[in-house]
CSV table of C-alpha atoms in Angstrom, one decimal:
chain,number,residue,atom,x,y,z
A,11,MET,CA,-43.6,-7.2,1.1
A,12,ASP,CA,-45.3,-4.0,2.2
A,13,GLU,CA,-44.3,-1.9,4.9
A,14,ARG,CA,-46.4,-3.9,7.2
A,15,GLU,CA,-45.4,-7.0,6.4
A,16,PHE,CA,-41.7,-6.9,7.0
A,17,ASP,CA,-42.8,-4.7,10.3
A,18,ASP,CA,-44.1,-7.7,11.4
A,19,PHE,CA,-40.9,-9.7,10.3
A,20,TYR,CA,-38.6,-7.7,11.9
A,21,ASN,CA,-40.7,-8.0,15.2
A,22,ALA,CA,-40.8,-11.5,14.9
A,23,SER,CA,-37.6,-12.1,14.1
A,24,PHE,CA,-35.5,-9.9,14.9
A,25,ALA,CA,-34.3,-10.8,18.6
A,26,ARG,CA,-33.7,-14.6,17.5
A,27,ILE,CA,-31.7,-13.8,14.4
A,28,THR,CA,-29.9,-11.1,17.2
A,29,GLY,CA,-29.4,-14.0,19.9
A,30,GLN,CA,-28.1,-16.5,17.0
A,31,VAL,CA,-25.7,-14.1,15.5
A,32,TYR,CA,-24.3,-13.3,18.9
A,33,ALA,CA,-23.4,-17.1,19.8
A,34,MET,CA,-21.5,-17.1,16.3
A,35,ILE,CA,-19.3,-14.1,16.9
A,36,GLY,CA,-19.7,-13.4,20.9
A,37,SER,CA,-20.7,-10.2,20.6
A,38,ARG,CA,-24.2,-8.9,22.1
A,39,ASP,CA,-23.6,-5.3,20.6
A,40,GLU,CA,-21.8,-6.4,17.6
A,41,ALA,CA,-24.3,-8.2,17.4
A,42,GLU,CA,-27.5,-6.1,17.5
A,43,GLU,CA,-25.6,-3.6,15.0
A,44,CYS,CA,-24.8,-6.5,12.1
A,45,VAL,CA,-29.0,-7.8,12.4
A,46,GLN,CA,-29.7,-4.0,11.9
A,47,GLU,CA,-27.7,-3.5,9.2
A,48,ALA,CA,-28.9,-6.7,7.7
A,49,PHE,CA,-32.8,-5.5,8.2
A,50,VAL,CA,-31.7,-2.6,6.3
A,51,ARG,CA,-30.4,-4.5,3.5
A,52,ALA,CA,-33.0,-6.7,3.6
A,53,TRP,CA,-35.8,-3.6,3.3
A,54,ALA,CA,-33.8,-3.0,0.3
A,55,HIS,CA,-34.3,-6.4,-1.5
A,56,ARG,CA,-37.8,-6.5,0.5
A,57,ARG,CA,-39.6,-7.9,-3.1
A,58,LYS,CA,-36.7,-10.8,-3.1
A,59,LEU,CA,-37.3,-11.6,0.0
A,60,ASP,CA,-41.1,-11.3,-0.7
A,61,HIS,CA,-40.1,-14.8,-3.1
A,62,ALA,CA,-37.4,-16.7,-0.3
A,63,GLU,CA,-38.5,-19.6,0.8
A,64,TYR,CA,-36.8,-18.6,4.1
A,65,PRO,CA,-36.0,-15.0,4.5
A,66,GLU,CA,-34.9,-15.0,8.3
A,67,ALA,CA,-31.9,-17.0,6.9
A,68,TRP,CA,-31.0,-14.4,4.5
A,69,VAL,CA,-31.2,-11.3,7.1
A,70,ARG,CA,-29.2,-13.8,9.7
A,71,THR,CA,-26.9,-15.3,6.8
A,72,THR,CA,-26.3,-11.3,5.9
A,73,ALA,CA,-25.6,-10.2,8.7
A,74,TYR,CA,-23.1,-12.9,10.0
A,75,ARG,CA,-20.8,-12.1,7.0
A,76,LEU,CA,-21.2,-8.0,8.0
A,77,ALA,CA,-19.7,-9.6,11.2
A,78,VAL,CA,-17.7,-11.1,9.7
A,79,SER,CA,-16.6,-8.0,7.5
A,80,ARG,CA,-16.1,-6.0,10.4
A,81,TRP,CA,-14.0,-8.6,12.5
A,82,ARG,CA,-11.4,-8.8,9.5
A,83,ARG,CA,-11.1,-4.5,8.7
A,84,THR,CA,-10.4,-4.5,12.7
A,85,THR,CA,-7.6,-7.6,13.3
A,86,ARG,CA,-6.2,-5.5,9.5
A,87,GLY,CA,-6.1,-2.3,11.3
A,88,ARG,CA,-4.2,-4.2,14.3
A,89,ARG,CA,-1.1,-5.2,11.6
A,90,PRO,CA,1.7,-3.9,10.9
A,91,ALA,CA,1.4,-1.6,7.9
A,92,ASP,CA,2.4,-2.7,4.7
A,93,ARG,CA,6.3,-1.9,3.9
A,94,ALA,CA,5.9,-0.3,0.7
A,95,LEU,CA,2.9,1.8,1.7
A,96,GLY,CA,3.9,2.7,5.2
A,97,ALA,CA,5.8,5.4,6.5
A,98,ALA,CA,9.7,5.8,5.1
A,99,THR,CA,12.4,3.8,6.8
A,100,GLU,CA,15.3,5.4,8.7
A,101,THR,CA,18.6,6.1,7.0
A,102,ALA,CA,21.7,6.6,8.1
A,103,ALA,CA,23.4,9.9,7.7
A,104,PRO,CA,25.5,9.9,4.6
A,105,SER,CA,29.4,9.4,5.2
A,106,GLU,CA,31.9,12.4,5.0
A,107,THR,CA,33.1,11.0,2.1
A,108,HIS,CA,29.9,10.2,0.3
A,109,VAL,CA,29.0,14.8,1.2
A,110,ALA,CA,32.2,15.0,0.1
A,111,LEU,CA,32.4,12.9,-3.6
A,112,VAL,CA,28.4,14.5,-4.3
A,113,ALA,CA,29.6,18.2,-3.9
A,114,ALA,CA,32.8,17.6,-6.5
A,115,LEU,CA,30.5,16.2,-8.9
A,116,LYS,CA,28.3,18.7,-8.5
A,117,GLN,CA,31.0,21.2,-9.7
A,118,LEU,CA,32.1,18.9,-12.7
A,119,PRO,CA,30.7,19.5,-16.2
A,120,GLN,CA,27.4,17.9,-16.9
A,121,ALA,CA,29.0,15.9,-19.7
A,122,GLN,CA,31.5,14.8,-17.4
A,123,ARG,CA,29.2,13.9,-14.4
A,124,GLN,CA,26.4,12.2,-16.2
A,125,ALA,CA,29.9,9.8,-18.0
A,126,LEU,CA,30.9,9.3,-14.4
A,127,VAL,CA,27.7,8.1,-12.9
A,128,LEU,CA,26.7,5.8,-15.6
A,129,HIS,CA,30.0,4.2,-15.8
A,130,HIS,CA,31.2,4.0,-12.5
A,131,LEU,CA,28.1,4.2,-10.4
A,132,ALA,CA,26.0,2.8,-13.1
A,133,ASP,CA,28.6,-0.1,-14.1
A,134,LEU,CA,27.8,0.9,-17.7
A,135,PRO,CA,30.7,-0.4,-20.3
A,136,VAL,CA,31.7,2.7,-22.1
A,137,GLN,CA,30.5,1.3,-25.0
A,138,GLN,CA,26.6,1.3,-23.3
A,139,VAL,CA,27.3,4.7,-22.0
A,140,ALA,CA,28.3,5.8,-25.7
A,141,ARG,CA,25.4,4.3,-26.6
A,142,GLU,CA,22.9,6.4,-24.0
A,143,VAL,CA,24.5,9.2,-24.5
A,144,GLY,CA,25.0,9.1,-28.3
A,145,VAL,CA,28.8,10.0,-28.6
A,146,PRO,CA,31.7,8.0,-30.2
A,147,GLU,CA,32.9,5.9,-27.6
A,148,GLY,CA,36.6,7.6,-27.7
A,149,THR,CA,35.1,11.0,-25.7
A,150,ILE,CA,33.3,9.1,-23.5
A,151,LYS,CA,36.6,8.2,-22.5
A,152,ALA,CA,38.0,11.8,-22.7
A,153,ARG,CA,35.2,12.5,-20.7
A,154,LEU,CA,35.8,10.2,-18.2
A,155,SER,CA,39.7,10.9,-18.3
A,156,ARG,CA,38.8,14.6,-17.5
A,157,GLY,CA,36.5,13.9,-15.4
A,158,ARG,CA,38.5,11.8,-13.5
A,159,ALA,CA,41.2,14.2,-13.3
A,160,ALA,CA,39.0,16.7,-12.3
A,161,LEU,CA,38.0,15.3,-9.3
A,162,ALA,CA,41.0,13.9,-8.1
A,163,ALA,CA,41.9,18.3,-7.5
A,164,LEU,CA,38.1,18.8,-6.2
A,165,LEU,CA,38.6,15.4,-3.7
A,166,SER,CA,42.4,17.0,-2.6
A,167,ASP,CA,41.4,20.2,-2.1
A,168,ASP,CA,38.6,18.3,0.4
A,169,THR,CA,39.7,20.2,3.9
A,170,ASN,CA,39.4,16.6,5.3
A,171,GLY,CA,42.3,16.2,3.3
A,172,GLY,CA,40.5,14.1,0.1
A,173,LEU,CA,38.9,10.8,0.1
A,174,GLN,CA,41.6,8.1,1.7
A,175,GLU,CA,39.2,5.1,0.5
A,176,GLY,CA,37.1,4.7,-2.5
A,177,ALA,CA,38.7,7.6,-4.5
A,178,SER,CA,40.1,5.2,-7.0
A,179,HIS,CA,36.2,4.2,-7.2
A,180,VAL,CA,35.1,7.3,-9.5
């Protein structure tokens, strides 16, 4: 199909295809835009259209598919964002107890803090903590004992009078 033949095809079928797509989707402006885009694509595939039995059907089907794709994009845009991809949700401010515990843990030697966190917060048994850290079980038990004692002293010195609840958890 050369340029003149394509122009004739366009002039003969644009209004008819636009009317058909308009009837299918209900929006005249959207139908015109989609038919225009379909003709742009038809121009790029004009050699295929030259051999097609019904080139008008190819353009009409392409225009309708474009309209459906646009509708889907618009509909997706109105839905709430996927929680995994959306903005972070707001969380409550940490309690004073939590803040005091974190501050006290920061003051402990790293080895004691690691043992306490793995054993009490990650709920790992002493044997697994020892394997993960790469030290004997007795060393972990000593670190836990010393860490608990240090935490108790740090938290009792707290201006809030220490932890009333949850102190036995760590």
